Short mmCIF file of N, CA and C in Angstrom, two decimals:
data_model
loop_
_atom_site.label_atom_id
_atom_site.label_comp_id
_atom_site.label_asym_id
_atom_site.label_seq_id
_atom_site.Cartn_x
_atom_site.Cartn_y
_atom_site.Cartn_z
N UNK A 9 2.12 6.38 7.71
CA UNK A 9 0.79 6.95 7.76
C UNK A 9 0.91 8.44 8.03
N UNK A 10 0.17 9.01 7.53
CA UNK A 10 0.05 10.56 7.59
C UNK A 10 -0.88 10.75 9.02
N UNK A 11 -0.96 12.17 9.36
CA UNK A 11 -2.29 12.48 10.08
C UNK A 11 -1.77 11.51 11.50
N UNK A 12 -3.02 11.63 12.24
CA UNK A 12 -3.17 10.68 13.26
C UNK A 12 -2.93 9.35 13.41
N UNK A 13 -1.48 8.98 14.18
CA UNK A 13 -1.99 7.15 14.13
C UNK A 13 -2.69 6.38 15.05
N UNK A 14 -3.56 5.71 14.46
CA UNK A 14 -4.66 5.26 15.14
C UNK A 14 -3.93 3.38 15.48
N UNK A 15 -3.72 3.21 16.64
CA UNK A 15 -2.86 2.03 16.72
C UNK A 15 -4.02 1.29 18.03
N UNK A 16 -4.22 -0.15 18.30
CA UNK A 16 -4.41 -0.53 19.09
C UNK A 16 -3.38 -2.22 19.67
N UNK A 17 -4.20 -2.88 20.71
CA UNK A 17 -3.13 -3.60 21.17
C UNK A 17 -3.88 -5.14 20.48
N UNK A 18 -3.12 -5.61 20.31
CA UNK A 18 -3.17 -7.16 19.52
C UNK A 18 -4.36 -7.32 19.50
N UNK A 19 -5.25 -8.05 18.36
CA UNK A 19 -5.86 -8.37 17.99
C UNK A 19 -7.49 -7.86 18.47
N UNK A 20 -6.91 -5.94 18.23
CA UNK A 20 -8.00 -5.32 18.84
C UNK A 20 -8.18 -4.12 17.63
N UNK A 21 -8.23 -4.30 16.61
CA UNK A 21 -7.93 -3.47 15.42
C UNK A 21 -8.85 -1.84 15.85
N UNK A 22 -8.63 -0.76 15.58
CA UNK A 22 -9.27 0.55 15.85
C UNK A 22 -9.39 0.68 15.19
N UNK A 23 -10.78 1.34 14.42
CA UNK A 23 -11.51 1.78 13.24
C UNK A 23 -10.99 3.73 13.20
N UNK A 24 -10.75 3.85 12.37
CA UNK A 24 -10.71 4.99 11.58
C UNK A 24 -11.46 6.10 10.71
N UNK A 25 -12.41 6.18 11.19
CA UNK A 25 -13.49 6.70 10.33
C UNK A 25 -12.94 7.45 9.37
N UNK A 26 -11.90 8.56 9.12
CA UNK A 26 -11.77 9.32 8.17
C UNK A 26 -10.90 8.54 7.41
N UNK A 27 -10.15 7.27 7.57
CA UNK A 27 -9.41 6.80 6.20
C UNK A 27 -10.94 4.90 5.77
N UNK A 28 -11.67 5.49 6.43
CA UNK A 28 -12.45 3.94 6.57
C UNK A 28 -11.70 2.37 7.22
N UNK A 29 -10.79 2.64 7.58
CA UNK A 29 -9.53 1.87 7.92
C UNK A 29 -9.83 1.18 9.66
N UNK A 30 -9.27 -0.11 9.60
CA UNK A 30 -8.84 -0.55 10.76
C UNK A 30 -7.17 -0.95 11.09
N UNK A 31 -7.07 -0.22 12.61
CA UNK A 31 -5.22 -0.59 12.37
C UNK A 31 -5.27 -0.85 13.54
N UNK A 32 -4.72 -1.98 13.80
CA UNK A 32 -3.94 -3.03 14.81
C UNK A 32 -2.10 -3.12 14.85
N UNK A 33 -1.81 -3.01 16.15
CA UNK A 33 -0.49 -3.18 16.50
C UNK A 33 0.33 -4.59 16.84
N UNK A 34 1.03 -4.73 16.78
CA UNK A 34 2.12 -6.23 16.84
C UNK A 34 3.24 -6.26 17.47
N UNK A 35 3.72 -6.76 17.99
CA UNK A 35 5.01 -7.28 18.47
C UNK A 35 5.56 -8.39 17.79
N UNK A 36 6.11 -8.03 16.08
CA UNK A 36 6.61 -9.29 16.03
C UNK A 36 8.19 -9.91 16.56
N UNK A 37 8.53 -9.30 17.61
CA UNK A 37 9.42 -9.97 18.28
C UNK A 37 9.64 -10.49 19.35
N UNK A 38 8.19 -10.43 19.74
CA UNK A 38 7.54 -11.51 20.45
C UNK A 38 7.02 -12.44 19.96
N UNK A 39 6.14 -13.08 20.11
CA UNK A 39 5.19 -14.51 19.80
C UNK A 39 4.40 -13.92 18.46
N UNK A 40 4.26 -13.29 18.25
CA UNK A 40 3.39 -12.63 17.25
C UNK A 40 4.22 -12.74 15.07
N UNK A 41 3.51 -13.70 14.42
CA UNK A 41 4.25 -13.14 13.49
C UNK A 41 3.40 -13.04 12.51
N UNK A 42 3.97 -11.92 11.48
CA UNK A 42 3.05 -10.86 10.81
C UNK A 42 2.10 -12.18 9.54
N UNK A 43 2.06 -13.19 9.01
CA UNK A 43 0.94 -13.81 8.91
C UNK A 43 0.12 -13.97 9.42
N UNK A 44 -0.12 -14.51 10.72
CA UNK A 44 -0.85 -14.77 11.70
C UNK A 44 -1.80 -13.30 12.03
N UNK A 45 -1.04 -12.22 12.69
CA UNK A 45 -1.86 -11.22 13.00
C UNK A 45 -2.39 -10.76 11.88
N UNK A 46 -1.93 -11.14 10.88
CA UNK A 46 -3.04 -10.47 9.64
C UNK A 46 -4.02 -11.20 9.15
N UNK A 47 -4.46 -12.42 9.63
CA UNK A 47 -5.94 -13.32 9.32
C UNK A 47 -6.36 -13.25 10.52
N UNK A 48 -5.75 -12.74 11.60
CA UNK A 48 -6.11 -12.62 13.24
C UNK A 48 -6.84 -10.97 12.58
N UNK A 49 -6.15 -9.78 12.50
CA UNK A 49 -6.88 -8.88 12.44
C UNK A 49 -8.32 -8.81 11.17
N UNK A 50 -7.84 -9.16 9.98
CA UNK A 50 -8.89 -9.13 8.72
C UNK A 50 -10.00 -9.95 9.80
N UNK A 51 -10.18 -11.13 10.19
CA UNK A 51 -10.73 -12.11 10.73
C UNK A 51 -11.56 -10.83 11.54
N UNK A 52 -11.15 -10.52 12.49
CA UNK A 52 -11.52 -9.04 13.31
C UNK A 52 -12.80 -8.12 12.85
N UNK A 53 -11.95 -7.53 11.64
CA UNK A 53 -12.75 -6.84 10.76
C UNK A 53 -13.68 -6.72 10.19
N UNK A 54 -13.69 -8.06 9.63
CA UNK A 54 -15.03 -8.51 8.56
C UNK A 54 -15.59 -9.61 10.01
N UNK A 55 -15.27 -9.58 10.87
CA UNK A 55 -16.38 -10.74 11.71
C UNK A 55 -16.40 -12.10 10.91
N UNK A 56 -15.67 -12.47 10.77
CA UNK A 56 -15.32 -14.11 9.59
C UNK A 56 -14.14 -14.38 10.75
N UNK A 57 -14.82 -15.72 11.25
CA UNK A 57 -13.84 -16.69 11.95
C UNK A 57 -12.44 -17.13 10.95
N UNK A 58 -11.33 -17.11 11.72
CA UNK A 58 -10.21 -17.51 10.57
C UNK A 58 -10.46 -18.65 10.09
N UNK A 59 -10.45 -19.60 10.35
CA UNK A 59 -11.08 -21.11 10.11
C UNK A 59 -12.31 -21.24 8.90
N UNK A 60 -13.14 -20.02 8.50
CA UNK A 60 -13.57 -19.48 7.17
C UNK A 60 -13.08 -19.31 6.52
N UNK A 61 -12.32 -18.53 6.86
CA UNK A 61 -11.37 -17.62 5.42
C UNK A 61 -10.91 -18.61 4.68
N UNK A 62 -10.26 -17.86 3.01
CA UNK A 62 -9.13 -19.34 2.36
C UNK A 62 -8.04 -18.39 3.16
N UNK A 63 -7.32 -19.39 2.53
CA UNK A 63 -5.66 -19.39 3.44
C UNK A 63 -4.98 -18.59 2.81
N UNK A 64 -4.00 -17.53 3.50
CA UNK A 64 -3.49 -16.43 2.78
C UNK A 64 -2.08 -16.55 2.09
N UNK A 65 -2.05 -18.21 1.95
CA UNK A 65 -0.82 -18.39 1.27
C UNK A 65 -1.25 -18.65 -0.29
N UNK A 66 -2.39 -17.80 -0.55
CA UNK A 66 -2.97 -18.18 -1.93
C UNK A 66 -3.23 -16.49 -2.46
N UNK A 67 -2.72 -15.94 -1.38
CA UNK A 67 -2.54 -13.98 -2.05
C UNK A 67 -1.21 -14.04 -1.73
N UNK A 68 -0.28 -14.52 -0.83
CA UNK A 68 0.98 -14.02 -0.52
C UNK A 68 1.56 -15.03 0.07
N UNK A 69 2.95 -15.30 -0.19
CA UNK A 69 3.64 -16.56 0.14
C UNK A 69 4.15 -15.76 1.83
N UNK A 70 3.11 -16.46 2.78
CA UNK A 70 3.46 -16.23 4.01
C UNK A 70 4.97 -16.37 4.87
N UNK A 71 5.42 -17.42 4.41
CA UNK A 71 7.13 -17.02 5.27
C UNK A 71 7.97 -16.34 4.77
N UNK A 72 7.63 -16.44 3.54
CA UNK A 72 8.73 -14.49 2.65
C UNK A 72 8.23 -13.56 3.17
N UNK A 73 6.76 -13.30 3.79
CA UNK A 73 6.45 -12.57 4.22
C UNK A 73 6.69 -11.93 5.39
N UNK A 74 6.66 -12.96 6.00
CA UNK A 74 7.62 -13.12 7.63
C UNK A 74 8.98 -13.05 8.10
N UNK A 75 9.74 -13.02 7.06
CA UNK A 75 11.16 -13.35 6.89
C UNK A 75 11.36 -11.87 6.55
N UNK A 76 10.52 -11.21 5.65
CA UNK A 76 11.18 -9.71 5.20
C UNK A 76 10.76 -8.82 6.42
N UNK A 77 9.39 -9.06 6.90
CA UNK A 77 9.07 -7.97 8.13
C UNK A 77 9.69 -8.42 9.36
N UNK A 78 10.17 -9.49 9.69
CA UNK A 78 10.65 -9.94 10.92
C UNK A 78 12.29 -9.67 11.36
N UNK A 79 13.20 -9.66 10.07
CA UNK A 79 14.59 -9.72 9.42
C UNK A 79 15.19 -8.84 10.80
N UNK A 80 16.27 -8.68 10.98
CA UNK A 80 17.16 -7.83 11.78
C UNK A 80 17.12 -6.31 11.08
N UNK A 81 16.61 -5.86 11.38
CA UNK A 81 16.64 -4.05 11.63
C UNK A 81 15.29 -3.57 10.55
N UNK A 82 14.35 -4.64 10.46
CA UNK A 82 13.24 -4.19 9.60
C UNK A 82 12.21 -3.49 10.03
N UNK A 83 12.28 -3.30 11.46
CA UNK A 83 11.60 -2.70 12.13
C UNK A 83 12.15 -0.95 11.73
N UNK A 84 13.17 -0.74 11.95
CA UNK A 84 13.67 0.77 11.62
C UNK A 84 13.60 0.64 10.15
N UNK A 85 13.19 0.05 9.73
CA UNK A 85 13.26 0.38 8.18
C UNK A 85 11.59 0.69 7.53
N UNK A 86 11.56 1.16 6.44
CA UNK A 86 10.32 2.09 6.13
C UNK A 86 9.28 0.90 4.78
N UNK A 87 9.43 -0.67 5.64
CA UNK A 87 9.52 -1.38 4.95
C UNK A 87 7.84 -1.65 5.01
N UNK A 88 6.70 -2.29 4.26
CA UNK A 88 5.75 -2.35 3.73
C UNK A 88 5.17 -2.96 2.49
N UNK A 89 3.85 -3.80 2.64
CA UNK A 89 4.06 -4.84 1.78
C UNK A 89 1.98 -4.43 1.74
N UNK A 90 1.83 -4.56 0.49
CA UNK A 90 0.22 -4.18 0.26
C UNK A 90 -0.09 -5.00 -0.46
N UNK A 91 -1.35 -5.62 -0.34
CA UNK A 91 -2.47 -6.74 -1.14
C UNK A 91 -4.31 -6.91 -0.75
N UNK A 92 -4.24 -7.52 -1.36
CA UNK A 92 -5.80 -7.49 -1.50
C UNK A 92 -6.26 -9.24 -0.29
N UNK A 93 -6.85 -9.23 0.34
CA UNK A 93 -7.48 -10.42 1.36
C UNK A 93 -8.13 -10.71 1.73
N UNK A 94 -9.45 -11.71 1.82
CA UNK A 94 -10.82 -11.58 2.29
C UNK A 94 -11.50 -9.85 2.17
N UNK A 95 -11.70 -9.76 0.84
CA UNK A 95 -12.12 -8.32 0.62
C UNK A 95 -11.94 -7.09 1.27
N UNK A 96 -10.53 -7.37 1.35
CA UNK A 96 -9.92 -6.29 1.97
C UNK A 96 -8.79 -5.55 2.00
N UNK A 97 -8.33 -4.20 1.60
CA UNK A 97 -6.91 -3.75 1.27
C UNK A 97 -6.11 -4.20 2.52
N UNK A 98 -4.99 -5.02 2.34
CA UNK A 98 -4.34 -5.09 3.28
C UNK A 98 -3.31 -4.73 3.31
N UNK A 99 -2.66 -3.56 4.38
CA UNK A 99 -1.29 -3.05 4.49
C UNK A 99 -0.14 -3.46 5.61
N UNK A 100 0.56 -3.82 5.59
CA UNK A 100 1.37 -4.69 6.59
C UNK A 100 2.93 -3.41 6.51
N UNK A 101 3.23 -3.32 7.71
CA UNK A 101 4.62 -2.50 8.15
C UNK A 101 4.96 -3.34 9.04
N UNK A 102 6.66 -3.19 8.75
CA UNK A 102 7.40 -3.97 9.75
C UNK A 102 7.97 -3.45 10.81
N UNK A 103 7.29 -2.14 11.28
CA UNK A 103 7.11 -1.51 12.57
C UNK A 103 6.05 -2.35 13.50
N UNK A 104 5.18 -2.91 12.94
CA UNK A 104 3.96 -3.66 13.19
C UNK A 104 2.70 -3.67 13.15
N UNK A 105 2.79 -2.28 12.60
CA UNK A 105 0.87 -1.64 12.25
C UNK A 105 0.32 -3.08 11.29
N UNK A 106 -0.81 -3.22 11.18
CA UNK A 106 -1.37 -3.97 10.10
C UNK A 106 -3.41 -3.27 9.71
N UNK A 107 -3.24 -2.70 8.84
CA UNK A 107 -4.21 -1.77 8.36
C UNK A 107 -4.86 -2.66 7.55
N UNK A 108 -5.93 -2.73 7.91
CA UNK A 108 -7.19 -2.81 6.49
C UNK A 108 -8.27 -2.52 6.15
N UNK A 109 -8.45 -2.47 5.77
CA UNK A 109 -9.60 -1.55 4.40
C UNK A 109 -10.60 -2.28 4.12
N UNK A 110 -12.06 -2.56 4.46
CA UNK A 110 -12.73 -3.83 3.10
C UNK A 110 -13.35 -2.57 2.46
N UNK A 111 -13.16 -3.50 1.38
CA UNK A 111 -13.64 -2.30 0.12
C UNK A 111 -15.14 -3.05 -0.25
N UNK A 112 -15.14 -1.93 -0.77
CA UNK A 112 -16.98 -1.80 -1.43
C UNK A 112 -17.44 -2.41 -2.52
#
């Protein structure tokens, strides 16, 4: 991310007014893994209980997903994975940011 990073703590996403953006922080090497906090944060965002949503193994095969951001040293790596989710750009880093966007 350029500019200012706007980070908050689990499943507390911070709005961004100048990118329209919400970005939430993770620990996925703790209890936290990057499927989960990302229907935990979108869920956030749009105010849609997860238990609404469809299931996000129908935009992105969730344990490849988990397996590439979680991996041994993916965290230092400049690694990042973008899609579209409950009407919303979703950006995932395996530092742990998870950004999204609902679009218009």
């Amino acid at each position: 991310m350029t500019g200012k990073d706007i980070t908050s703590a689990a499943d507390s996403p911070v709005e961004d007014p100048e990118r329209g953006s919400f970005t939430a922080r993770y620990d996925w090497t703790a209890n936290d893994d990057p499927s989960i906090s990302i229907v935990r944060t979108v869920a956030a965002v749009t105010g849609t209980e997860p238990t609404e949503m469809r299931p996000l193994y129908e935009v992105v095969d969730p344990e490849a997903m988990n397996r590439l951001l979680t991996r041994a040293g993916a965290r230092t790596r400049p690694i990042r994975l973008s899609f579209r989710f409950e009407n919303c750009a979703v950006t995932v880093h395996a530092d742990g940011r998870v950004i999204v966007a609902p679009c218009e």
